[in-house]
Structures are given as C-alpha cells and as structure tokens.
PDB file of C-alpha atoms in Angstrom:
ATOM      1  CA  MET A  74      73.993 144.520 124.263  1.00 47.00           C
ATOM      2  CA  THR A  75      74.258 143.092 127.790  1.00 51.00           C
ATOM      3  CA  LEU A  76      77.693 143.145 129.016  1.00 43.00           C
ATOM      4  CA  PHE A  77      78.709 139.605 128.461  1.00 43.00           C
ATOM      5  CA  LYS A  78      77.206 139.749 125.005  1.00 45.00           C
ATOM      6  CA  PHE A  79      79.403 142.007 124.790  1.00 41.00           C
ATOM      7  CA  ALA A  80      82.357 140.566 126.310  1.00 42.00           C
ATOM      8  CA  HIS A  81      82.014 137.583 124.104  1.00 45.00           C
ATOM      9  CA  SER A  82      81.959 140.207 120.940  1.00 45.00           C
ATOM     10  CA  MET A  83      85.797 140.881 122.067  1.00 42.00           C
ATOM     11  CA  ILE A  84      86.685 137.610 122.633  1.00 41.00           C
ATOM     12  CA  LYS A  85      89.525 137.739 119.279  1.00 39.00           C
ATOM     13  CA  LEU A  86      90.746 140.585 121.036  1.00 38.00           C
ATOM     14  CA  THR A  87      90.279 139.720 124.267  1.00 40.00           C
ATOM     15  CA  PHE A  88      92.442 136.435 123.169  1.00 38.00           C
ATOM     16  CA  ILE A  89      95.333 138.123 121.261  1.00 34.00           C
ATOM     17  CA  PHE A  90      95.462 140.104 124.150  1.00 39.00           C
ATOM     18  CA  LEU A  91      96.539 137.423 126.151  1.00 39.00           C
ATOM     19  CA  ILE A  92      98.983 135.669 123.876  1.00 30.00           C
ATOM     20  CA  PHE A  93     100.570 139.060 124.573  1.00 34.00           C
ATOM     21  CA  CYS A  94     100.609 138.008 128.272  1.00 40.00           C
ATOM     22  CA  SER A  95     101.321 134.620 127.860  1.00 36.00           C
ATOM     23  CA  SER A  96     104.707 135.438 129.254  1.00 35.00           C
ATOM     24  CA  SER A  97     102.802 135.507 132.595  1.00 39.00           C
ATOM     25  CA  LEU A  98     100.152 132.664 131.586  1.00 40.00           C
ATOM     26  CA  ILE A  99     102.773 130.209 131.893  1.00 40.00           C
ATOM     27  CA  ALA A 100     105.677 131.558 134.378  1.00 45.00           C
ATOM     28  CA  GLN A 101     106.174 129.289 137.616  1.00 56.00           C
ATOM     29  CA  LYS A 102     103.444 129.016 139.921  1.00 71.00           C
ATOM     30  CA  GLN A 103     103.654 132.173 141.681  1.00 82.00           C
ATOM     31  CA  ASN A 104     103.036 132.335 146.077  1.00 88.00           C
ATOM     32  CA  LEU A 105     100.684 134.563 147.082  1.00 93.00           C
ATOM     33  CA  LYS A 106     103.176 137.582 148.169  1.00 93.00           C
ATOM     34  CA  THR A 107     103.642 138.271 144.964  1.00 92.00           C
ATOM     35  CA  ARG A 108     100.178 137.767 143.366  1.00 94.00           C
ATOM     36  CA  VAL A 109      98.995 140.202 146.555  1.00 96.00           C
ATOM     37  CA  LYS A 110     101.359 142.108 145.517  1.00 95.00           C
ATOM     38  CA  GLU A 111     101.275 142.347 141.504  1.00 94.00           C
ATOM     39  CA  SER A 112      97.859 142.143 140.964  1.00 94.00           C
ATOM     40  CA  ASN A 113      96.205 144.939 140.475  1.00 96.00           C
ATOM     41  CA  TYR A 114      93.154 143.311 141.741  1.00 97.00           C
ATOM     42  CA  ILE A 115      91.810 141.152 144.325  1.00 97.00           C
ATOM     43  CA  VAL A 116      88.170 140.158 145.192  1.00 97.00           C
ATOM     44  CA  VAL A 117      86.560 138.082 147.199  1.00 97.00           C
ATOM     45  CA  ALA A 118      83.516 136.916 144.267  1.00 96.00           C
ATOM     46  CA  TYR A 119      80.358 134.493 143.984  1.00 97.00           C
ATOM     47  CA  VAL A 120      80.882 132.625 140.512  1.00 95.00           C
ATOM     48  CA  LEU A 121      77.658 133.000 138.911  1.00 95.00           C
ATOM     49  CA  GLY A 122      78.664 130.658 136.186  1.00 92.00           C
ATOM     50  CA  TYR A 123      80.225 130.691 133.074  1.00 87.00           C
ATOM     51  CA  GLN A 124      80.172 130.990 128.810  1.00 86.00           C
ATOM     52  CA  HIS A 125      81.652 129.664 126.685  1.00 79.00           C
ATOM     53  CA  ASN A 126      83.332 131.258 122.766  1.00 74.00           C
ATOM     54  CA  GLY A 127      82.753 127.762 121.552  1.00 72.00           C
ATOM     55  CA  MET A 128      86.059 127.098 120.381  1.00 73.00           C
ATOM     56  CA  PRO A 129      88.569 123.440 120.752  1.00 68.00           C
ATOM     57  CA  PRO A 130      92.014 124.444 121.850  1.00 64.00           C
ATOM     58  CA  PRO A 131      93.964 125.849 122.361  1.00 63.00           C
ATOM     59  CA  HIS A 132      91.684 128.876 121.202  1.00 69.00           C
ATOM     60  CA  SER A 133      88.989 127.773 123.369  1.00 72.00           C
ATOM     61  CA  SER A 134      88.740 130.246 126.493  1.00 79.00           C
ATOM     62  CA  TYR A 135      85.240 131.156 128.639  1.00 82.00           C
ATOM     63  CA  ILE A 136      84.005 134.205 130.206  1.00 88.00           C
ATOM     64  CA  ASN A 137      83.508 134.193 133.922  1.00 92.00           C
ATOM     65  CA  LYS A 138      80.748 136.082 135.733  1.00 95.00           C
ATOM     66  CA  LEU A 139      81.030 136.693 139.185  1.00 96.00           C
ATOM     67  CA  ARG A 140      79.212 138.444 141.857  1.00 97.00           C
ATOM     68  CA  VAL A 141      81.525 141.078 143.966  1.00 97.00           C
ATOM     69  CA  VAL A 142      81.110 140.406 148.168  1.00 96.00           C
ATOM     70  CA  LYS A 143      84.417 142.356 148.898  1.00 96.00           C
ATOM     71  CA  VAL A 144      86.931 144.430 147.330  1.00 97.00           C
ATOM     72  CA  LEU A 145      90.114 144.039 148.983  1.00 97.00           C
ATOM     73  CA  LYS A 146      93.185 145.764 146.447  1.00 97.00           C
ATOM     74  CA  GLY A 147      91.939 148.010 143.675  1.00 95.00           C
ATOM     75  CA  THR A 148      88.771 150.165 142.643  1.00 94.00           C
ATOM     76  CA  ILE A 149      85.626 148.322 141.209  1.00 94.00           C
ATOM     77  CA  ASN A 150      82.360 150.197 141.493  1.00 91.00           C
ATOM     78  CA  ARG A 151      80.368 146.622 139.450  1.00 92.00           C
ATOM     79  CA  LYS A 152      77.884 144.078 141.350  1.00 94.00           C
ATOM     80  CA  GLN A 153      78.926 141.960 138.795  1.00 95.00           C
ATOM     81  CA  ILE A 154      81.866 141.758 136.660  1.00 96.00           C
ATOM     82  CA  ALA A 155      83.047 139.520 134.262  1.00 94.00           C
ATOM     83  CA  VAL A 156      86.082 137.698 133.949  1.00 93.00           C
ATOM     84  CA  VAL A 157      88.042 136.121 130.256  1.00 89.00           C
ATOM     85  CA  THR A 158      90.649 132.664 131.013  1.00 85.00           C
ATOM     86  CA  GLY A 159      92.054 130.836 128.133  1.00 74.00           C
ATOM     87  CA  GLY A 160      95.758 130.327 126.423  1.00 65.00           C
ATOM     88  CA  TYR A 161      97.068 129.037 130.254  1.00 64.00           C
ATOM     89  CA  ILE A 162      98.590 125.312 130.444  1.00 61.00           C
ATOM     90  CA  GLU A 163      96.800 125.499 133.538  1.00 66.00           C
ATOM     91  CA  ALA A 164      93.641 127.152 133.373  1.00 69.00           C
ATOM     92  CA  PRO A 165      92.174 128.991 136.824  1.00 77.00           C
ATOM     93  CA  SER A 166      88.847 127.438 137.835  1.00 79.00           C
ATOM     94  CA  PHE A 167      85.685 129.174 138.396  1.00 88.00           C
ATOM     95  CA  THR A 168      82.398 126.995 139.648  1.00 89.00           C
ATOM     96  CA  PRO A 169      79.102 127.559 139.660  1.00 91.00           C
ATOM     97  CA  GLY A 170      77.745 128.409 143.528  1.00 92.00           C
ATOM     98  CA  GLN A 171      81.471 128.316 144.834  1.00 93.00           C
ATOM     99  CA  ILE A 172      82.929 131.726 146.678  1.00 96.00           C
ATOM    100  CA  VAL A 173      86.002 132.393 145.191  1.00 95.00           C
ATOM    101  CA  VAL A 174      89.573 135.026 145.707  1.00 96.00           C
ATOM    102  CA  ALA A 175      90.475 136.746 142.185  1.00 95.00           C
ATOM    103  CA  TYR A 176      94.064 138.138 141.779  1.00 96.00           C
ATOM    104  CA  LEU A 177      92.873 140.021 138.560  1.00 95.00           C
ATOM    105  CA  LYS A 178      94.466 142.693 136.441  1.00 93.00           C
ATOM    106  CA  LYS A 179      91.886 144.549 133.262  1.00 92.00           C
ATOM    107  CA  ILE A 180      92.360 144.449 129.806  1.00 89.00           C
ATOM    108  CA  PRO A 181      92.039 147.821 128.407  1.00 89.00           C
ATOM    109  CA  ARG A 182      88.751 150.105 127.356  1.00 85.00           C
ATOM    110  CA  GLN A 183      86.844 146.894 127.755  1.00 87.00           C
ATOM    111  CA  PRO A 184      84.385 145.649 130.286  1.00 88.00           C
ATOM    112  CA  LEU A 185      86.310 142.488 131.529  1.00 90.00           C
ATOM    113  CA  TYR A 186      89.282 141.535 133.944  1.00 94.00           C
ATOM    114  CA  TYR A 187      92.054 138.774 132.638  1.00 90.00           C
ATOM    115  CA  ILE A 188      93.860 136.285 135.462  1.00 89.00           C
ATOM    116  CA  PRO A 189      97.673 137.196 134.977  1.00 86.00           C
ATOM    117  CA  TRP A 190      98.650 133.676 136.227  1.00 82.00           C
ATOM    118  CA  GLY A 191      97.437 130.550 136.069  1.00 79.00           C
ATOM    119  CA  THR A 192      95.915 128.354 138.917  1.00 82.00           C
ATOM    120  CA  GLU A 193      96.461 130.035 141.813  1.00 82.00           C
ATOM    121  CA  GLY A 194      95.346 132.684 140.188  1.00 86.00           C
ATOM    122  CA  VAL A 195      92.279 131.800 141.640  1.00 91.00           C
ATOM    123  CA  ASN A 196      90.942 130.096 145.173  1.00 91.00           C
ATOM    124  CA  GLU A 197      88.392 128.273 144.908  1.00 91.00           C
ATOM    125  CA  THR A 198      87.057 128.202 149.210  1.00 92.00           C
ATOM    126  CA  ASN A 199      84.556 128.784 151.287  1.00 92.00           C
ATOM    127  CA  HIS A 200      82.939 130.527 153.797  1.00 92.00           C
ATOM    128  CA  ARG A 201      85.480 130.408 156.878  1.00 92.00           C
ATOM    129  CA  GLY A 202      88.403 129.782 154.280  1.00 93.00           C
ATOM    130  CA  ALA A 203      87.328 132.616 152.531  1.00 95.00           C
ATOM    131  CA  ASP A 204      88.052 135.258 155.842  1.00 96.00           C
ATOM    132  CA  ILE A 205      90.903 133.866 156.225  1.00 96.00           C
ATOM    133  CA  TYR A 206      92.629 134.532 153.053  1.00 97.00           C
ATOM    134  CA  ILE A 207      91.520 138.022 153.546  1.00 97.00           C
ATOM    135  CA  LYS A 208      93.082 137.993 156.916  1.00 98.00           C
ATOM    136  CA  ARG A 209      96.494 136.710 154.586  1.00 97.00           C
ATOM    137  CA  ILE A 210      95.822 139.913 152.458  1.00 97.00           C
ATOM    138  CA  GLN A 211      95.165 141.795 154.451  1.00 98.00           C
ATOM    139  CA  GLU A 212      98.552 141.168 156.258  1.00 98.00           C
ATOM    140  CA  MET A 213     100.846 141.120 153.229  1.00 97.00           C
ATOM    141  CA  GLN A 214      99.012 144.350 152.529  1.00 97.00           C
ATOM    142  CA  GLN A 215     101.033 146.144 155.726  1.00 97.00           C
ATOM    143  CA  ILE A 216     103.582 143.981 155.001  1.00 96.00           C
ATOM    144  CA  LEU A 217     104.513 144.973 151.926  1.00 96.00           C
ATOM    145  CA  LYS A 218     104.592 148.222 153.701  1.00 96.00           C
ATOM    146  CA  ILE A 219     107.883 147.655 155.417  1.00 95.00           C
ATOM    147  CA  LYS A 220     111.392 149.774 153.600  1.00 94.00           C
ATOM    148  CA  ASP A 221     113.957 147.331 155.570  1.00 92.00           C
ATOM    149  CA  THR A 222     113.794 144.425 153.373  1.00 87.00           C
ATOM    150  CA  VAL A 223     115.397 142.352 156.400  1.00 83.00           C
ATOM    151  CA  GLN A 224     112.289 143.703 158.854  1.00 89.00           C
ATOM    152  CA  GLN A 225     109.853 142.320 155.624  1.00 89.00           C
ATOM    153  CA  ALA A 226     111.633 139.275 155.212  1.00 84.00           C
ATOM    154  CA  GLN A 227     111.373 138.309 158.667  1.00 84.00           C
ATOM    155  CA  ALA A 228     107.867 139.270 158.528  1.00 90.00           C
ATOM    156  CA  THR A 229     107.115 137.149 155.340  1.00 90.00           C
ATOM    157  CA  PHE A 230     108.057 134.591 156.958  1.00 85.00           C
ATOM    158  CA  ASP A 231     105.927 134.869 159.861  1.00 87.00           C
ATOM    159  CA  TRP A 232     102.930 135.271 158.202  1.00 92.00           C
ATOM    160  CA  SER A 233     103.660 132.189 156.423  1.00 88.00           C
ATOM    161  CA  LEU A 234     103.888 130.109 159.107  1.00 86.00           C
ATOM    162  CA  ARG A 235     101.113 131.687 159.484  1.00 91.00           C
ATOM    163  CA  CYS A 236      99.479 130.511 156.326  1.00 92.00           C
ATOM    164  CA  PHE A 237     100.327 127.155 156.626  1.00 86.00           C
ATOM    165  CA  GLU A 238      99.278 126.650 160.472  1.00 86.00           C
ATOM    166  CA  HIS A 239      95.665 127.528 158.868  1.00 90.00           C
ATOM    167  CA  PRO A 240      94.072 124.521 156.229  1.00 88.00           C
ATOM    168  CA  ALA A 241      92.246 127.016 154.539  1.00 92.00           C
ATOM    169  CA  THR A 242      96.528 128.618 153.095  1.00 93.00           C
ATOM    170  CA  VAL A 243      98.198 125.190 153.942  1.00 87.00           C
ATOM    171  CA  LEU A 244      99.095 125.670 150.343  1.00 84.00           C
ATOM    172  CA  GLU A 245      99.751 129.109 150.531  1.00 89.00           C
ATOM    173  CA  GLY A 246     102.587 129.068 153.380  1.00 86.00           C
ATOM    174  CA  LYS A 247     104.092 125.157 151.586  1.00 82.00           C
ATOM    175  CA  LEU A 248     104.745 127.941 148.381  1.00 81.00           C
ATOM    176  CA  MET A 249     106.592 130.381 150.819  1.00 82.00           C
ATOM    177  CA  LEU A 250     107.977 128.213 152.903  1.00 77.00           C
ATOM    178  CA  MET A 251     110.164 126.479 150.360  1.00 67.00           C
ATOM    179  CA  PRO A 252     112.048 129.326 147.871  1.00 50.00           C
ATOM    180  CA  THR A 253     112.896 125.710 145.599  1.00 41.00           C
ATOM    181  CA  PHE A 254     109.366 125.926 144.238  1.00 35.00           C
ATOM    182  CA  SER A 255     108.829 129.463 144.880  1.00 35.00           C
ATOM    183  CA  ILE A 256     111.595 131.675 144.369  1.00 35.00           C
ATOM    184  CA  GLU A 257     109.970 135.030 144.775  1.00 36.00           C
ATOM    185  CA  ALA A 258     109.421 133.083 148.279  1.00 35.00           C
ATOM    186  CA  TYR A 259     112.237 135.831 150.169  1.00 36.00           C
ATOM    187  CA  ARG A 260     112.012 138.383 147.322  1.00 39.00           C
ATOM    188  CA  GLY A 261     114.142 141.320 149.074  1.00 37.00           C
ATOM    189  CA  MET A 262     115.720 138.871 152.094  1.00 36.00           C
ATOM    190  CA  PRO A 263     119.907 140.134 151.521  1.00 33.00           C
ATOM    191  CA  PHE A 264     121.942 137.102 150.211  1.00 29.00           C
ATOM    192  CA  GLY A 265     123.420 134.864 152.337  1.00 31.00           C
ATOM    193  CA  GLN A 266     120.138 134.982 155.073  1.00 37.00           C
ATOM    194  CA  THR A 267     117.847 133.009 156.244  1.00 45.00           C
ATOM    195  CA  PHE A 268     114.397 132.321 158.534  1.00 46.00           C
ATOM    196  CA  GLY A 269     113.128 129.626 159.632  1.00 48.00           C
ATOM    197  CA  LYS A 270     116.306 127.852 161.733  1.00 57.00           C
ATOM    198  CA  THR A 271     115.239 129.060 165.594  1.00 70.00           C
ATOM    199  CA  PRO A 272     113.991 126.794 167.314  1.00 74.00           C
ATOM    200  CA  MET A 273     110.275 128.295 167.868  1.00 76.00           C
ATOM    201  CA  GLN A 274     109.819 128.452 164.410  1.00 73.00           C
ATOM    202  CA  LEU A 275     110.576 124.763 163.832  1.00 73.00           C
ATOM    203  CA  ARG A 276     108.850 123.889 166.675  1.00 77.00           C
ATOM    204  CA  ARG A 277     105.743 125.246 164.636  1.00 78.00           C
ATOM    205  CA  ILE A 278     106.364 124.300 161.350  1.00 77.00           C
ATOM    206  CA  ARG A 279     106.159 120.386 162.513  1.00 75.00           C
ATOM    207  CA  GLU A 280     103.748 121.041 164.930  1.00 78.00           C
ATOM    208  CA  ALA A 281     101.952 122.466 162.239  1.00 79.00           C
ATOM    209  CA  ALA A 282     102.513 120.529 159.028  1.00 77.00           C
ATOM    210  CA  LEU A 283     101.417 116.596 161.568  1.00 75.00           C
ATOM    211  CA  ALA A 284      98.226 118.280 162.219  1.00 77.00           C
ATOM    212  CA  ILE A 285      97.582 119.138 158.594  1.00 77.00           C
ATOM    213  CA  SER A 286      99.177 115.623 157.781  1.00 72.00           C
ATOM    214  CA  ARG A 287      95.813 114.417 159.644  1.00 71.00           C
ATOM    215  CA  LEU A 288      93.491 115.543 156.508  1.00 72.00           C
ATOM    216  CA  PRO A 289      93.681 113.450 153.597  1.00 65.00           C
ATOM    217  CA  GLN A 290      94.003 116.620 150.614  1.00 67.00           C
ATOM    218  CA  TYR A 291      96.778 117.442 152.275  1.00 67.00           C
ATOM    219  CA  GLY A 292      99.212 114.848 153.765  1.00 60.00           C
ATOM    220  CA  ALA A 293     101.284 113.919 151.631  1.00 62.00           C
ATOM    221  CA  ASP A 294     101.373 117.857 150.978  1.00 63.00           C
ATOM    222  CA  VAL A 295     103.613 118.421 153.893  1.00 68.00           C
ATOM    223  CA  ILE A 296     104.918 115.620 155.927  1.00 63.00           C
ATOM    224  CA  GLY A 297     108.064 116.419 154.669  1.00 61.00           C
ATOM    225  CA  PHE A 298     108.007 119.251 156.461  1.00 66.00           C
ATOM    226  CA  VAL A 299     107.436 117.198 159.736  1.00 62.00           C
ATOM    227  CA  GLY A 300     111.492 115.540 159.062  1.00 59.00           C
ATOM    228  CA  PHE A 301     112.513 118.768 157.373  1.00 58.00           C
ATOM    229  CA  ALA A 302     111.499 121.158 160.800  1.00 59.00           C
ATOM    230  CA  SER A 303     113.217 118.024 163.281  1.00 57.00           C
ATOM    231  CA  GLN A 304     116.455 118.391 161.176  1.00 53.00           C
ATOM    232  CA  GLN A 305     116.442 114.993 160.830  1.00 54.00           C
ATOM    233  CA  ASN A 306     114.121 111.330 159.777  1.00 54.00           C
ATOM    234  CA  ASP A 307     111.618 111.969 162.522  1.00 60.00           C
ATOM    235  CA  PRO A 308     109.946 109.047 163.504  1.00 66.00           C
ATOM    236  CA  ASP A 309     106.536 110.704 163.122  1.00 68.00           C
ATOM    237  CA  VAL A 310     106.985 110.624 159.454  1.00 68.00           C
ATOM    238  CA  ILE A 311     107.755 107.401 159.628  1.00 68.00           C
ATOM    239  CA  ARG A 312     104.418 106.177 161.514  1.00 70.00           C
ATOM    240  CA  TYR A 313     102.519 107.659 159.056  1.00 69.00           C
ATOM    241  CA  LEU A 314     103.984 106.961 155.879  1.00 68.00           C
ATOM    242  CA  LEU A 315     103.350 103.158 156.968  1.00 69.00           C
ATOM    243  CA  HIS A 316     100.497 104.047 158.187  1.00 69.00           C
ATOM    244  CA  GLN A 317      98.868 104.759 154.677  1.00 67.00           C
ATOM    245  CA  ILE A 318     100.924 102.542 153.255  1.00 68.00           C
ATOM    246  CA  GLN A 319      99.204  99.715 155.255  1.00 67.00           C
ATOM    247  CA  THR A 320      95.572 101.766 154.872  1.00 67.00           C
ATOM    248  CA  ALA A 321      95.752 102.660 150.846  1.00 63.00           C
ATOM    249  CA  THR A 322      92.997 101.270 148.293  1.00 62.00           C
ATOM    250  CA  PRO A 323      93.212  99.005 145.104  1.00 58.00           C
ATOM    251  CA  GLU A 324      91.559 102.354 143.830  1.00 58.00           C
ATOM    252  CA  ASN A 325      94.195 104.624 144.936  1.00 58.00           C
ATOM    253  CA  VAL A 326      97.310 102.204 145.189  1.00 58.00           C
ATOM    254  CA  TYR A 327      98.958 104.423 144.115  1.00 59.00           C
ATOM    255  CA  ASN A 328     100.614 106.336 147.157  1.00 59.00           C
ATOM    256  CA  VAL A 329     101.848 103.306 148.318  1.00 62.00           C
ATOM    257  CA  LEU A 330     104.262 103.238 145.957  1.00 61.00           C
ATOM    258  CA  TYR A 331     104.497 107.471 146.251  1.00 61.00           C
ATOM    259  CA  PHE A 332     105.339 106.496 150.125  1.00 64.00           C
ATOM    260  CA  THR A 333     107.559 103.472 149.437  1.00 66.00           C
ATOM    261  CA  GLY A 334     109.186 105.746 147.302  1.00 65.00           C
ATOM    262  CA  TYR A 335     109.472 108.185 150.056  1.00 62.00           C
ATOM    263  CA  LEU A 336     110.979 105.728 152.447  1.00 63.00           C
ATOM    264  CA  ASN A 337     113.578 104.445 150.200  1.00 62.00           C
ATOM    265  CA  TYR A 338     114.720 108.700 150.197  1.00 58.00           C
ATOM    266  CA  LEU A 339     114.439 108.581 153.755  1.00 59.00           C
ATOM    267  CA  LEU A 340     116.889 105.264 154.441  1.00 58.00           C
ATOM    268  CA  ILE A 341     119.484 106.347 151.326  1.00 52.00           C
ATOM    269  CA  THR A 342     119.550 110.344 152.817  1.00 51.00           C
ATOM    270  CA  THR A 343     118.789 110.256 156.692  1.00 51.00           C
ATOM    271  CA  ALA A 344     120.685 108.539 159.899  1.00 49.00           C
ATOM    272  CA  PHE A 345     117.719 107.820 161.324  1.00 51.00           C
ATOM    273  CA  LEU A 346     117.774 104.190 160.073  1.00 55.00           C
ATOM    274  CA  ALA A 347     121.017 104.157 159.973  1.00 55.00           C
ATOM    275  CA  GLY A 348     122.602  99.961 159.464  1.00 58.00           C
ATOM    276  CA  LYS A 349     119.348  98.996 158.040  1.00 60.00           C
ATOM    277  CA  GLU A 350     119.340  99.254 154.332  1.00 59.00           C
ATOM    278  CA  THR A 351     120.277  96.355 153.941  1.00 62.00           C
ATOM    279  CA  LYS A 352     117.300  95.222 155.998  1.00 66.00           C
ATOM    280  CA  LEU A 353     114.501  96.919 154.378  1.00 69.00           C
ATOM    281  CA  THR A 354     115.770  98.154 151.215  1.00 71.00           C
ATOM    282  CA  PRO A 355     114.463  94.704 149.988  1.00 75.00           C
ATOM    283  CA  LEU A 356     111.448  95.005 152.304  1.00 71.00           C
ATOM    284  CA  ILE A 357     110.291  98.116 150.599  1.00 72.00           C
ATOM    285  CA  GLU A 358     110.672  96.872 147.317  1.00 73.00           C
ATOM    286  CA  GLN A 359     108.511  93.562 148.000  1.00 75.00           C
ATOM    287  CA  ILE A 360     105.645  96.341 149.287  1.00 73.00           C
ATOM    288  CA  ALA A 361     105.667  97.887 146.109  1.00 70.00           C
ATOM    289  CA  GLU A 362     105.523  95.273 144.532  1.00 72.00           C
ATOM    290  CA  VAL A 363     102.780  94.095 146.883  1.00 68.00           C
ATOM    291  CA  ALA A 364     100.651  97.568 146.384  1.00 65.00           C
ATOM    292  CA  ARG A 365      97.569  96.446 144.474  1.00 67.00           C
ATOM    293  CA  ARG A 366      97.393  92.629 147.213  1.00 74.00           C
ATOM    294  CA  PRO A 367      96.558  94.511 151.472  1.00 73.00           C
ATOM    295  CA  ALA A 368      96.503  91.956 152.876  1.00 76.00           C
ATOM    296  CA  LYS A 369      99.985  90.813 152.057  1.00 76.00           C
ATOM    297  CA  ARG A 370     101.126  94.387 152.293  1.00 74.00           C
ATOM    298  CA  LYS A 371     100.218  94.812 155.908  1.00 74.00           C
ATOM    299  CA  ARG A 372     102.449  91.278 156.934  1.00 76.00           C
ATOM    300  CA  LEU A 373     105.648  92.673 154.786  1.00 75.00           C
ATOM    301  CA  ILE A 374     104.985  96.651 157.016  1.00 72.00           C
ATOM    302  CA  ARG A 375     104.545  94.194 160.518  1.00 73.00           C
ATOM    303  CA  LYS A 376     107.600  92.887 159.223  1.00 73.00           C
ATOM    304  CA  PHE A 377     109.298  95.906 158.335  1.00 72.00           C
ATOM    305  CA  THR A 378     108.438  97.770 161.789  1.00 69.00           C
ATOM    306  CA  GLU A 379     110.075  94.973 163.461  1.00 68.00           C
ATOM    307  CA  GLU A 380     112.825  95.821 161.229  1.00 68.00           C
ATOM    308  CA  ILE A 381     112.739  99.465 163.090  1.00 61.00           C
ATOM    309  CA  LEU A 382     112.318  98.877 166.520  1.00 56.00           C
ATOM    310  CA  LYS A 383     115.038  95.984 166.594  1.00 61.00           C
TER     311      LYS A 383
END
C-alpha cells in the first residue's frame, strides 16, 4: 500500500482529529511570527498534486502531495510528504506546480501532516519569493531566541518593516504592523510601550507603502499606511485615490465605491481637506453614483481636483 493510498484509508480518523483542532483551524489570521513560533515543521516544497476524498462539504478534504525542497524547522527525512486539508472556514490552497512555504504539524502515528491555520498556513510564491521567505523566517527564528522582551519587540518591529518593504512579504508585514488585526503582533511588549514613532521608521513605512501601492494587486491593501506614516492626510494618498477612481473600468467598478468611501472617510477624519467638506462630499457621492460611466466620472474627478487645489 502506497503512502497516499494509506493516507486516504485513514482520512476519517484524520477528519476527527482535525475537528478536535477546530479551535485553531477557525481562529483569526495568525501572523508570520506566530506561525514560525508555533509550527512544528516549516518546509519549502513543490506541489505535486492532490487527491480529494470524494465527500461533499463540510466533510470534504484533500491529501496534498508535496516534494520537499528545504526544511526550515523540524526534521523531515522523506523527499515527499502528504498534507491533509479539510475542516477549515478558509482552506489553505495547494496549486499543482506551485512552490509553497508551508507551516505544519504532524498527525500522531500517521504519515500525514496538517496545517493548524487557514489560508495563511501556506504561502504560494515563486523562487525569488521563497528566498525572501526563507530569509525572513530564519531571521525570526533568531529573534525568538532574544530573552529580553523589549529587545525582542524592537527587533520584531524592525523585522516587520523588512517584510513590509518587499512585495513577496508585504502582507505579512502589514499584518504585523497593524496589531488591530493581529493581536499576537506585539506579544511580549510591555504595556504602553510602542514602536514606529521615530521619523526614520515612519519614513520607511511611507516609502514602502508608496512603492508597493503601485503594484495593482496590493495598492488597496497598503495605501492607508502612507497617511498613517505621515501622521496626517498625505497628498500622495489623495492623488492615488483619485487616479484609481479615474482609471477604474466597469469590470472593477467596485474599486470606485471602495476608494470614494475612503475619500469620504478622509474628509471627515483629517485636516488636509478641512473646511471643504460641503463642496467635496456631494462630489464624492456623485462619483459613486456614476461609477459605471467612466467619462462622467472623469469630469467629476477633474472638478474634485480643482476644488482641492483652490
């Protein structure tokens, strides 16, 4: 009996095991520091393929076949391993032919591994991205050895900035730099102690956010960091939002609604456009109303820009 046939024969036991782990499987997104710390195995691997157990949701699961390229944590002697995925609200993705970084634990007494997190338990990447992940993971492994909690927190912050500054790990950095969405981000930091207020750190955040925002897949995720780093409503944010609204196509018209909502938020909460709310808010509402009409939308944006410059 091959490894993968045996794995399928044990799928019911596996599923029971995963249900017992459900508190981890449906937990909030865990940042890279937590995954490095709490996983038993970290591997860089190629996805060879997968097999489905043939059952409908919520009982469906997959056995994913991986060829191990590099082990960053733990000891794995096999060249190929099987990772079971099932029982998740957001299941991690293994695309055949893709290189991945996976954060694993092992099912006792079975030749199977599992992921104790959802989608963030697997990073699909390319060779260059894998190299960056390897570097960041190895750095965090050294940071976790720092005994002094303040020093570890400062090192973690600097490491988070390095994550944020590279497209391959920008979302990892974002998760760390926004503890609102990542409760574990500053674990070990003394109460009331914060980092990220020095001019150099804020400048790095701002410059990285502006650079990353030019990549279509990440712009909406990081542009808010420009204003955060500037400690005010940054003109570059306004220019970015207006450009995105102006160039949106009918196919991605939701961007217009998203960015006009952001503009409206900036009008209410910041001083950059103070005193202009009465003129600008109606324009924002009109832009949203004509979202699917590019020509009229562009005319309204020109008018909006003229009002800002007055």
